[in-house]
């Protein structure tokens, strides 16, 4: 991600047409070169759902030629330097849904 000035947020809630909004997230990147998506499962109340979440959204982006990575799986976290590199390299950050209160606690804890 080159600059916060160009940051765009697409918020997807329950019952939304997720496919159309995910397509919008791709269109908003606007660059022609290889795009990268990063799935961040911090809103999951249970780590068991992470592989399924990553498969669904990872497959969606990969089917459209977008390189996709998973930030963590709740059992294995990259070190701070690698996390920052992953964030810097990503054009799309997909924070998987679930529980907003859980997400806020995780973000507060880890900064």
mmCIF file of N, CA and C in Angstrom:
data_model
loop_
_atom_site.group_PDB
_atom_site.id
_atom_site.type_symbol
_atom_site.label_atom_id
_atom_site.label_comp_id
_atom_site.label_asym_id
_atom_site.label_seq_id
_atom_site.Cartn_x
_atom_site.Cartn_y
_atom_site.Cartn_z
ATOM 1 N N UNK A 1 0.857 -1.160 0.000
ATOM 2 C CA UNK A 1 0.000 0.000 0.000
ATOM 3 C C UNK A 1 0.906 1.226 0.000
ATOM 4 N N UNK A 2 0.737 2.091 -0.947
ATOM 5 C CA UNK A 2 1.677 3.179 -1.122
ATOM 6 C C UNK A 2 1.460 4.344 -0.178
ATOM 7 N N UNK A 3 0.232 4.665 0.144
ATOM 8 C CA UNK A 3 -0.025 5.859 0.932
ATOM 9 C C UNK A 3 -1.390 5.785 1.574
ATOM 10 N N UNK A 4 -1.475 6.296 2.796
ATOM 11 C CA UNK A 4 -2.782 6.359 3.447
ATOM 12 C C UNK A 4 -3.700 7.339 2.729
ATOM 13 N N UNK A 5 -3.125 8.270 1.961
ATOM 14 C CA UNK A 5 -3.937 9.222 1.208
ATOM 15 C C UNK A 5 -4.827 8.525 0.186
ATOM 16 N N UNK A 6 -4.386 7.365 -0.286
ATOM 17 C CA UNK A 6 -5.157 6.650 -1.295
ATOM 18 C C UNK A 6 -5.955 5.490 -0.693
ATOM 19 N N UNK A 7 -5.990 5.394 0.622
ATOM 20 C CA UNK A 7 -6.692 4.314 1.302
ATOM 21 C C UNK A 7 -8.191 4.398 1.072
ATOM 22 N N UNK A 8 -8.781 3.265 0.736
ATOM 23 C CA UNK A 8 -10.222 3.172 0.558
ATOM 24 C C UNK A 8 -10.708 1.993 1.391
ATOM 25 N N UNK A 9 -11.827 2.164 2.057
ATOM 26 C CA UNK A 9 -12.375 1.108 2.900
ATOM 27 C C UNK A 9 -13.701 0.639 2.319
ATOM 28 N N UNK A 10 -13.817 -0.663 2.150
ATOM 29 C CA UNK A 10 -15.076 -1.271 1.747
ATOM 30 C C UNK A 10 -15.518 -2.109 2.943
ATOM 31 N N UNK A 11 -16.600 -1.709 3.558
ATOM 32 C CA UNK A 11 -17.117 -2.405 4.729
ATOM 33 C C UNK A 11 -18.210 -3.366 4.289
ATOM 34 N N UNK A 12 -18.042 -4.632 4.645
ATOM 35 C CA UNK A 12 -18.993 -5.659 4.251
ATOM 36 C C UNK A 12 -19.639 -6.204 5.515
ATOM 37 N N UNK A 13 -20.943 -6.104 5.600
ATOM 38 C CA UNK A 13 -21.657 -6.613 6.764
ATOM 39 C C UNK A 13 -22.480 -7.832 6.406
ATOM 40 N N UNK A 14 -23.016 -8.454 7.431
ATOM 41 C CA UNK A 14 -23.842 -9.639 7.230
ATOM 42 C C UNK A 14 -25.003 -9.351 6.291
ATOM 43 N N UNK A 15 -25.274 -10.274 5.410
ATOM 44 C CA UNK A 15 -26.380 -10.136 4.472
ATOM 45 C C UNK A 15 -26.048 -9.318 3.241
ATOM 46 N N UNK A 16 -24.842 -8.771 3.174
ATOM 47 C CA UNK A 16 -24.450 -7.964 2.007
ATOM 48 C C UNK A 16 -24.162 -8.879 0.825
ATOM 49 N N UNK A 17 -24.205 -8.308 -0.365
ATOM 50 C CA UNK A 17 -23.809 -9.037 -1.561
ATOM 51 C C UNK A 17 -22.285 -9.058 -1.581
ATOM 52 N N UNK A 18 -21.728 -9.992 -0.859
ATOM 53 C CA UNK A 18 -20.286 -10.058 -0.644
ATOM 54 C C UNK A 18 -19.501 -10.112 -1.945
ATOM 55 N N UNK A 19 -19.959 -10.895 -2.914
ATOM 56 C CA UNK A 19 -19.236 -11.012 -4.184
ATOM 57 C C UNK A 19 -19.071 -9.677 -4.877
ATOM 58 N N UNK A 20 -20.135 -8.905 -4.935
ATOM 59 C CA UNK A 20 -20.059 -7.593 -5.589
ATOM 60 C C UNK A 20 -19.138 -6.649 -4.825
ATOM 61 N N UNK A 21 -19.164 -6.700 -3.501
ATOM 62 C CA UNK A 21 -18.310 -5.812 -2.716
ATOM 63 C C UNK A 21 -16.847 -6.235 -2.796
ATOM 64 N N UNK A 22 -16.597 -7.529 -2.879
ATOM 65 C CA UNK A 22 -15.219 -7.978 -3.061
ATOM 66 C C UNK A 22 -14.697 -7.544 -4.426
ATOM 67 N N UNK A 23 -15.544 -7.618 -5.450
ATOM 68 C CA UNK A 23 -15.148 -7.120 -6.777
ATOM 69 C C UNK A 23 -14.842 -5.628 -6.705
ATOM 70 N N UNK A 24 -15.648 -4.883 -5.957
ATOM 71 C CA UNK A 24 -15.406 -3.457 -5.783
ATOM 72 C C UNK A 24 -14.046 -3.218 -5.123
ATOM 73 N N UNK A 25 -13.689 -4.041 -4.143
ATOM 74 C CA UNK A 25 -12.387 -3.869 -3.482
ATOM 75 C C UNK A 25 -11.246 -4.026 -4.484
ATOM 76 N N UNK A 26 -11.413 -4.895 -5.458
ATOM 77 C CA UNK A 26 -10.400 -5.085 -6.501
ATOM 78 C C UNK A 26 -10.364 -3.864 -7.415
ATOM 79 N N UNK A 27 -11.527 -3.399 -7.828
ATOM 80 C CA UNK A 27 -11.603 -2.244 -8.727
ATOM 81 C C UNK A 27 -11.018 -0.987 -8.087
ATOM 82 N N UNK A 28 -11.207 -0.832 -6.782
ATOM 83 C CA UNK A 28 -10.728 0.368 -6.096
ATOM 84 C C UNK A 28 -9.206 0.447 -6.027
ATOM 85 N N UNK A 29 -8.537 -0.698 -6.123
ATOM 86 C CA UNK A 29 -7.069 -0.682 -6.094
ATOM 87 C C UNK A 29 -6.557 0.132 -7.268
ATOM 88 N N UNK A 30 -7.165 -0.054 -8.420
ATOM 89 C CA UNK A 30 -6.885 0.785 -9.567
ATOM 90 C C UNK A 30 -5.576 0.575 -10.276
ATOM 91 N N UNK A 31 -4.717 -0.261 -9.796
ATOM 92 C CA UNK A 31 -3.454 -0.456 -10.500
ATOM 93 C C UNK A 31 -3.551 -1.632 -11.441
ATOM 94 N N UNK A 32 -2.798 -1.568 -12.506
ATOM 95 C CA UNK A 32 -2.840 -2.615 -13.524
ATOM 96 C C UNK A 32 -1.881 -3.757 -13.212
ATOM 97 N N UNK A 33 -0.825 -3.463 -12.455
ATOM 98 C CA UNK A 33 0.157 -4.504 -12.156
ATOM 99 C C UNK A 33 -0.419 -5.511 -11.158
ATOM 100 N N UNK A 34 0.349 -6.517 -10.854
ATOM 101 C CA UNK A 34 -0.080 -7.605 -9.961
ATOM 102 C C UNK A 34 -0.577 -7.055 -8.627
ATOM 103 N N UNK A 35 -1.792 -7.420 -8.281
ATOM 104 C CA UNK A 35 -2.394 -6.984 -7.025
ATOM 105 C C UNK A 35 -2.176 -8.062 -5.967
ATOM 106 N N UNK A 36 -2.128 -7.623 -4.694
ATOM 107 C CA UNK A 36 -1.948 -8.556 -3.586
ATOM 108 C C UNK A 36 -3.017 -8.302 -2.533
ATOM 109 N N UNK A 37 -3.607 -9.395 -2.049
ATOM 110 C CA UNK A 37 -4.599 -9.313 -0.978
ATOM 111 C C UNK A 37 -4.039 -10.010 0.259
ATOM 112 N N UNK A 38 -4.331 -9.449 1.418
ATOM 113 C CA UNK A 38 -3.901 -10.018 2.685
ATOM 114 C C UNK A 38 -5.141 -10.248 3.543
ATOM 115 N N UNK A 39 -5.375 -11.502 3.933
ATOM 116 C CA UNK A 39 -6.506 -11.854 4.789
ATOM 117 C C UNK A 39 -6.027 -11.810 6.236
ATOM 118 N N UNK A 40 -6.740 -11.020 7.059
ATOM 119 C CA UNK A 40 -6.381 -10.849 8.473
ATOM 120 C C UNK A 40 -7.578 -11.304 9.312
ATOM 121 N N UNK A 41 -7.495 -12.483 9.936
ATOM 122 C CA UNK A 41 -8.651 -13.043 10.631
ATOM 123 C C UNK A 41 -8.779 -12.605 12.096
ATOM 124 N N UNK A 42 -8.714 -11.314 12.374
ATOM 125 C CA UNK A 42 -8.769 -10.862 13.771
ATOM 126 C C UNK A 42 -10.164 -10.776 14.343
ATOM 127 N N UNK A 43 -11.193 -10.846 13.535
ATOM 128 C CA UNK A 43 -12.554 -10.728 14.052
ATOM 129 C C UNK A 43 -13.173 -12.086 14.352
ATOM 130 N N UNK A 44 -12.443 -13.144 14.123
ATOM 131 C CA UNK A 44 -12.974 -14.491 14.366
ATOM 132 C C UNK A 44 -13.053 -14.757 15.863
ATOM 133 N N UNK A 45 -14.207 -15.173 16.366
ATOM 134 C CA UNK A 45 -14.281 -15.529 17.778
ATOM 135 C C UNK A 45 -13.669 -16.906 18.049
ATOM 136 N N UNK A 46 -13.479 -17.708 16.993
ATOM 137 C CA UNK A 46 -12.885 -19.030 17.162
ATOM 138 C C UNK A 46 -11.869 -19.270 16.055
ATOM 139 N N UNK A 47 -10.685 -19.734 16.427
ATOM 140 C CA UNK A 47 -9.650 -19.951 15.400
ATOM 141 C C UNK A 47 -9.962 -21.089 14.448
ATOM 142 N N UNK A 48 -10.888 -21.968 14.798
ATOM 143 C CA UNK A 48 -11.202 -23.095 13.929
ATOM 144 C C UNK A 48 -11.781 -22.643 12.584
ATOM 145 N N UNK A 49 -12.390 -21.463 12.535
ATOM 146 C CA UNK A 49 -12.982 -20.976 11.303
ATOM 147 C C UNK A 49 -12.007 -20.330 10.341
ATOM 148 N N UNK A 50 -10.766 -20.092 10.771
ATOM 149 C CA UNK A 50 -9.791 -19.390 9.930
ATOM 150 C C UNK A 50 -9.512 -20.110 8.613
ATOM 151 N N UNK A 51 -9.219 -21.404 8.617
ATOM 152 C CA UNK A 51 -8.940 -22.054 7.316
ATOM 153 C C UNK A 51 -10.091 -21.915 6.323
ATOM 154 N N UNK A 52 -11.324 -22.045 6.773
ATOM 155 C CA UNK A 52 -12.471 -21.926 5.880
ATOM 156 C C UNK A 52 -12.602 -20.494 5.358
ATOM 157 N N UNK A 53 -12.439 -19.512 6.239
ATOM 158 C CA UNK A 53 -12.503 -18.105 5.828
ATOM 159 C C UNK A 53 -11.446 -17.817 4.775
ATOM 160 N N UNK A 54 -10.225 -18.262 5.035
ATOM 161 C CA UNK A 54 -9.139 -18.005 4.090
ATOM 162 C C UNK A 54 -9.413 -18.698 2.756
ATOM 163 N N UNK A 55 -9.939 -19.906 2.799
ATOM 164 C CA UNK A 55 -10.229 -20.615 1.551
ATOM 165 C C UNK A 55 -11.274 -19.865 0.732
ATOM 166 N N UNK A 56 -12.340 -19.423 1.364
ATOM 167 C CA UNK A 56 -13.408 -18.736 0.645
ATOM 168 C C UNK A 56 -12.896 -17.444 0.012
ATOM 169 N N UNK A 57 -12.293 -16.588 0.821
ATOM 170 C CA UNK A 57 -11.876 -15.286 0.304
ATOM 171 C C UNK A 57 -10.562 -15.363 -0.466
ATOM 172 N N UNK A 58 -9.680 -16.250 -0.046
ATOM 173 C CA UNK A 58 -8.451 -16.463 -0.804
ATOM 174 C C UNK A 58 -8.753 -16.967 -2.197
ATOM 175 N N UNK A 59 -9.673 -17.945 -2.288
ATOM 176 C CA UNK A 59 -10.063 -18.479 -3.599
ATOM 177 C C UNK A 59 -10.700 -17.392 -4.461
ATOM 178 N N UNK A 60 -11.552 -16.562 -3.858
ATOM 179 C CA UNK A 60 -12.205 -15.493 -4.618
ATOM 180 C C UNK A 60 -11.158 -14.595 -5.275
ATOM 181 N N UNK A 61 -10.179 -14.140 -4.496
ATOM 182 C CA UNK A 61 -9.153 -13.252 -5.036
ATOM 183 C C UNK A 61 -8.222 -13.997 -5.992
ATOM 184 N N UNK A 62 -7.801 -15.196 -5.623
ATOM 185 C CA UNK A 62 -6.884 -15.945 -6.483
ATOM 186 C C UNK A 62 -7.514 -16.287 -7.825
ATOM 187 N N UNK A 63 -8.811 -16.571 -7.833
ATOM 188 C CA UNK A 63 -9.506 -16.849 -9.093
ATOM 189 C C UNK A 63 -9.482 -15.642 -10.027
ATOM 190 N N UNK A 64 -9.213 -14.479 -9.487
ATOM 191 C CA UNK A 64 -9.144 -13.250 -10.279
ATOM 192 C C UNK A 64 -7.699 -12.788 -10.482
ATOM 193 N N UNK A 65 -6.756 -13.711 -10.271
ATOM 194 C CA UNK A 65 -5.347 -13.433 -10.525
ATOM 195 C C UNK A 65 -4.660 -12.597 -9.469
ATOM 196 N N UNK A 66 -5.231 -12.548 -8.271
ATOM 197 C CA UNK A 66 -4.660 -11.730 -7.205
ATOM 198 C C UNK A 66 -3.938 -12.643 -6.219
ATOM 199 N N UNK A 67 -2.662 -12.352 -6.010
ATOM 200 C CA UNK A 67 -1.880 -13.101 -5.036
ATOM 201 C C UNK A 67 -2.481 -12.871 -3.653
ATOM 202 N N UNK A 68 -2.665 -13.944 -2.886
ATOM 203 C CA UNK A 68 -3.328 -13.837 -1.595
ATOM 204 C C UNK A 68 -2.486 -14.499 -0.513
ATOM 205 N N UNK A 69 -2.407 -13.830 0.643
ATOM 206 C CA UNK A 69 -1.668 -14.366 1.784
ATOM 207 C C UNK A 69 -2.547 -14.281 3.034
ATOM 208 N N UNK A 70 -2.218 -15.101 4.020
ATOM 209 C CA UNK A 70 -2.907 -15.109 5.303
ATOM 210 C C UNK A 70 -1.955 -14.542 6.347
ATOM 211 N N UNK A 71 -2.382 -13.505 7.076
ATOM 212 C CA UNK A 71 -1.520 -12.870 8.077
ATOM 213 C C UNK A 71 -1.132 -13.863 9.176
ATOM 214 N N UNK A 72 -2.107 -14.606 9.693
ATOM 215 C CA UNK A 72 -1.838 -15.574 10.754
ATOM 216 C C UNK A 72 -2.997 -16.558 10.822
ATOM 217 N N UNK A 73 -2.786 -17.630 11.564
ATOM 218 C CA UNK A 73 -3.847 -18.629 11.713
ATOM 219 C C UNK A 73 -4.240 -18.825 13.174
ATOM 220 N N UNK A 74 -3.916 -17.873 14.021
ATOM 221 C CA UNK A 74 -4.181 -17.881 15.466
ATOM 222 C C UNK A 74 -3.213 -18.749 16.241
ATOM 223 N N UNK A 75 -2.494 -19.636 15.589
ATOM 224 C CA UNK A 75 -1.506 -20.446 16.282
ATOM 225 C C UNK A 75 -0.103 -20.000 15.920
ATOM 226 N N UNK A 76 0.029 -19.347 14.808
ATOM 227 C CA UNK A 76 1.339 -18.933 14.318
ATOM 228 C C UNK A 76 1.240 -17.502 13.788
ATOM 229 N N UNK A 77 1.976 -16.604 14.436
ATOM 230 C CA UNK A 77 1.988 -15.199 14.034
ATOM 231 C C UNK A 77 3.372 -14.832 13.520
ATOM 232 N N UNK A 78 3.454 -14.110 12.396
ATOM 233 C CA UNK A 78 4.770 -13.636 11.952
ATOM 234 C C UNK A 78 5.292 -12.585 12.937
ATOM 235 N N UNK A 79 6.599 -12.407 12.966
ATOM 236 C CA UNK A 79 7.149 -11.378 13.859
ATOM 237 C C UNK A 79 6.723 -9.990 13.366
ATOM 238 N N UNK A 80 6.942 -8.970 14.192
ATOM 239 C CA UNK A 80 6.480 -7.621 13.883
ATOM 240 C C UNK A 80 7.011 -7.107 12.545
ATOM 241 N N UNK A 81 8.274 -7.397 12.255
ATOM 242 C CA UNK A 81 8.875 -6.928 11.002
ATOM 243 C C UNK A 81 8.156 -7.547 9.809
ATOM 244 N N UNK A 82 7.910 -8.854 9.870
ATOM 245 C CA UNK A 82 7.233 -9.522 8.748
ATOM 246 C C UNK A 82 5.788 -9.054 8.630
ATOM 247 N N UNK A 83 5.105 -8.833 9.760
ATOM 248 C CA UNK A 83 3.746 -8.321 9.693
ATOM 249 C C UNK A 83 3.713 -6.975 8.978
ATOM 250 N N UNK A 84 4.658 -6.097 9.303
ATOM 251 C CA UNK A 84 4.694 -4.780 8.652
ATOM 252 C C UNK A 84 4.974 -4.925 7.161
ATOM 253 N N UNK A 85 5.882 -5.840 6.795
ATOM 254 C CA UNK A 85 6.162 -6.082 5.381
ATOM 255 C C UNK A 85 4.905 -6.565 4.650
ATOM 256 N N UNK A 86 4.178 -7.484 5.286
ATOM 257 C CA UNK A 86 2.958 -8.015 4.664
ATOM 258 C C UNK A 86 1.929 -6.901 4.453
ATOM 259 N N UNK A 87 1.786 -6.034 5.444
ATOM 260 C CA UNK A 87 0.856 -4.913 5.319
ATOM 261 C C UNK A 87 1.298 -3.949 4.221
ATOM 262 N N UNK A 88 2.591 -3.660 4.176
ATOM 263 C CA UNK A 88 3.120 -2.729 3.171
ATOM 264 C C UNK A 88 2.966 -3.274 1.746
ATOM 265 N N UNK A 89 3.063 -4.586 1.581
ATOM 266 C CA UNK A 89 2.982 -5.210 0.258
ATOM 267 C C UNK A 89 1.549 -5.356 -0.240
ATOM 268 N N UNK A 90 0.585 -5.310 0.670
ATOM 269 C CA UNK A 90 -0.806 -5.595 0.305
ATOM 270 C C UNK A 90 -1.493 -4.392 -0.336
ATOM 271 N N UNK A 91 -2.293 -4.690 -1.347
ATOM 272 C CA UNK A 91 -3.156 -3.687 -1.962
ATOM 273 C C UNK A 91 -4.553 -3.757 -1.354
ATOM 274 N N UNK A 92 -4.931 -4.959 -0.917
ATOM 275 C CA UNK A 92 -6.249 -5.193 -0.321
ATOM 276 C C UNK A 92 -6.035 -5.873 1.025
ATOM 277 N N UNK A 93 -6.613 -5.308 2.072
ATOM 278 C CA UNK A 93 -6.611 -5.943 3.388
ATOM 279 C C UNK A 93 -8.027 -6.438 3.632
ATOM 280 N N UNK A 94 -8.167 -7.734 3.809
ATOM 281 C CA UNK A 94 -9.486 -8.286 4.096
ATOM 282 C C UNK A 94 -9.475 -8.769 5.540
ATOM 283 N N UNK A 95 -10.141 -8.027 6.417
ATOM 284 C CA UNK A 95 -10.267 -8.415 7.816
ATOM 285 C C UNK A 95 -11.538 -9.241 7.910
ATOM 286 N N UNK A 96 -11.364 -10.533 8.169
ATOM 287 C CA UNK A 96 -12.529 -11.418 8.151
ATOM 288 C C UNK A 96 -13.464 -11.096 9.299
ATOM 289 N N UNK A 97 -14.715 -11.318 9.029
ATOM 290 C CA UNK A 97 -15.759 -10.952 9.966
ATOM 291 C C UNK A 97 -15.980 -11.960 11.062
ATOM 292 N N UNK A 98 -16.953 -11.644 11.833
ATOM 293 C CA UNK A 98 -17.291 -12.482 12.967
ATOM 294 C C UNK A 98 -17.797 -11.607 14.089
ATOM 295 N N UNK A 99 -16.916 -11.272 14.976
ATOM 296 C CA UNK A 99 -17.295 -10.588 16.199
ATOM 297 C C UNK A 99 -16.509 -9.278 16.311
ATOM 298 N N UNK A 100 -17.189 -8.155 16.166
ATOM 299 C CA UNK A 100 -16.531 -6.850 16.210
ATOM 300 C C UNK A 100 -15.846 -6.613 17.547
ATOM 301 N N UNK A 101 -16.477 -7.001 18.646
ATOM 302 C CA UNK A 101 -15.873 -6.818 19.970
ATOM 303 C C UNK A 101 -14.565 -7.607 20.081
ATOM 304 N N UNK A 102 -14.549 -8.827 19.536
ATOM 305 C CA UNK A 102 -13.320 -9.625 19.528
ATOM 306 C C UNK A 102 -12.246 -8.917 18.711
ATOM 307 N N UNK A 103 -12.620 -8.416 17.554
ATOM 308 C CA UNK A 103 -11.664 -7.722 16.695
ATOM 309 C C UNK A 103 -11.053 -6.521 17.414
ATOM 310 N N UNK A 104 -11.881 -5.728 18.075
ATOM 311 C CA UNK A 104 -11.387 -4.534 18.757
ATOM 312 C C UNK A 104 -10.450 -4.905 19.907
ATOM 313 N N UNK A 105 -10.763 -5.969 20.637
ATOM 314 C CA UNK A 105 -9.876 -6.412 21.730
ATOM 315 C C UNK A 105 -8.518 -6.864 21.177
ATOM 316 N N UNK A 106 -8.547 -7.612 20.074
ATOM 317 C CA UNK A 106 -7.301 -8.087 19.465
ATOM 318 C C UNK A 106 -6.484 -6.895 18.977
ATOM 319 N N UNK A 107 -7.123 -5.947 18.295
ATOM 320 C CA UNK A 107 -6.408 -4.773 17.790
ATOM 321 C C UNK A 107 -5.832 -3.951 18.934
ATOM 322 N N UNK A 108 -6.591 -3.803 20.012
ATOM 323 C CA UNK A 108 -6.098 -3.036 21.169
ATOM 324 C C UNK A 108 -4.907 -3.726 21.785
ATOM 325 N N UNK A 109 -4.974 -5.038 21.930
ATOM 326 C CA UNK A 109 -3.892 -5.805 22.552
ATOM 327 C C UNK A 109 -2.602 -5.731 21.732
ATOM 328 N N UNK A 110 -2.738 -5.944 20.430
ATOM 329 C CA UNK A 110 -1.551 -5.987 19.574
ATOM 330 C C UNK A 110 -1.169 -4.632 18.996
ATOM 331 N N UNK A 111 -2.007 -3.632 19.180
ATOM 332 C CA UNK A 111 -1.683 -2.298 18.650
ATOM 333 C C UNK A 111 -2.110 -2.151 17.284
#
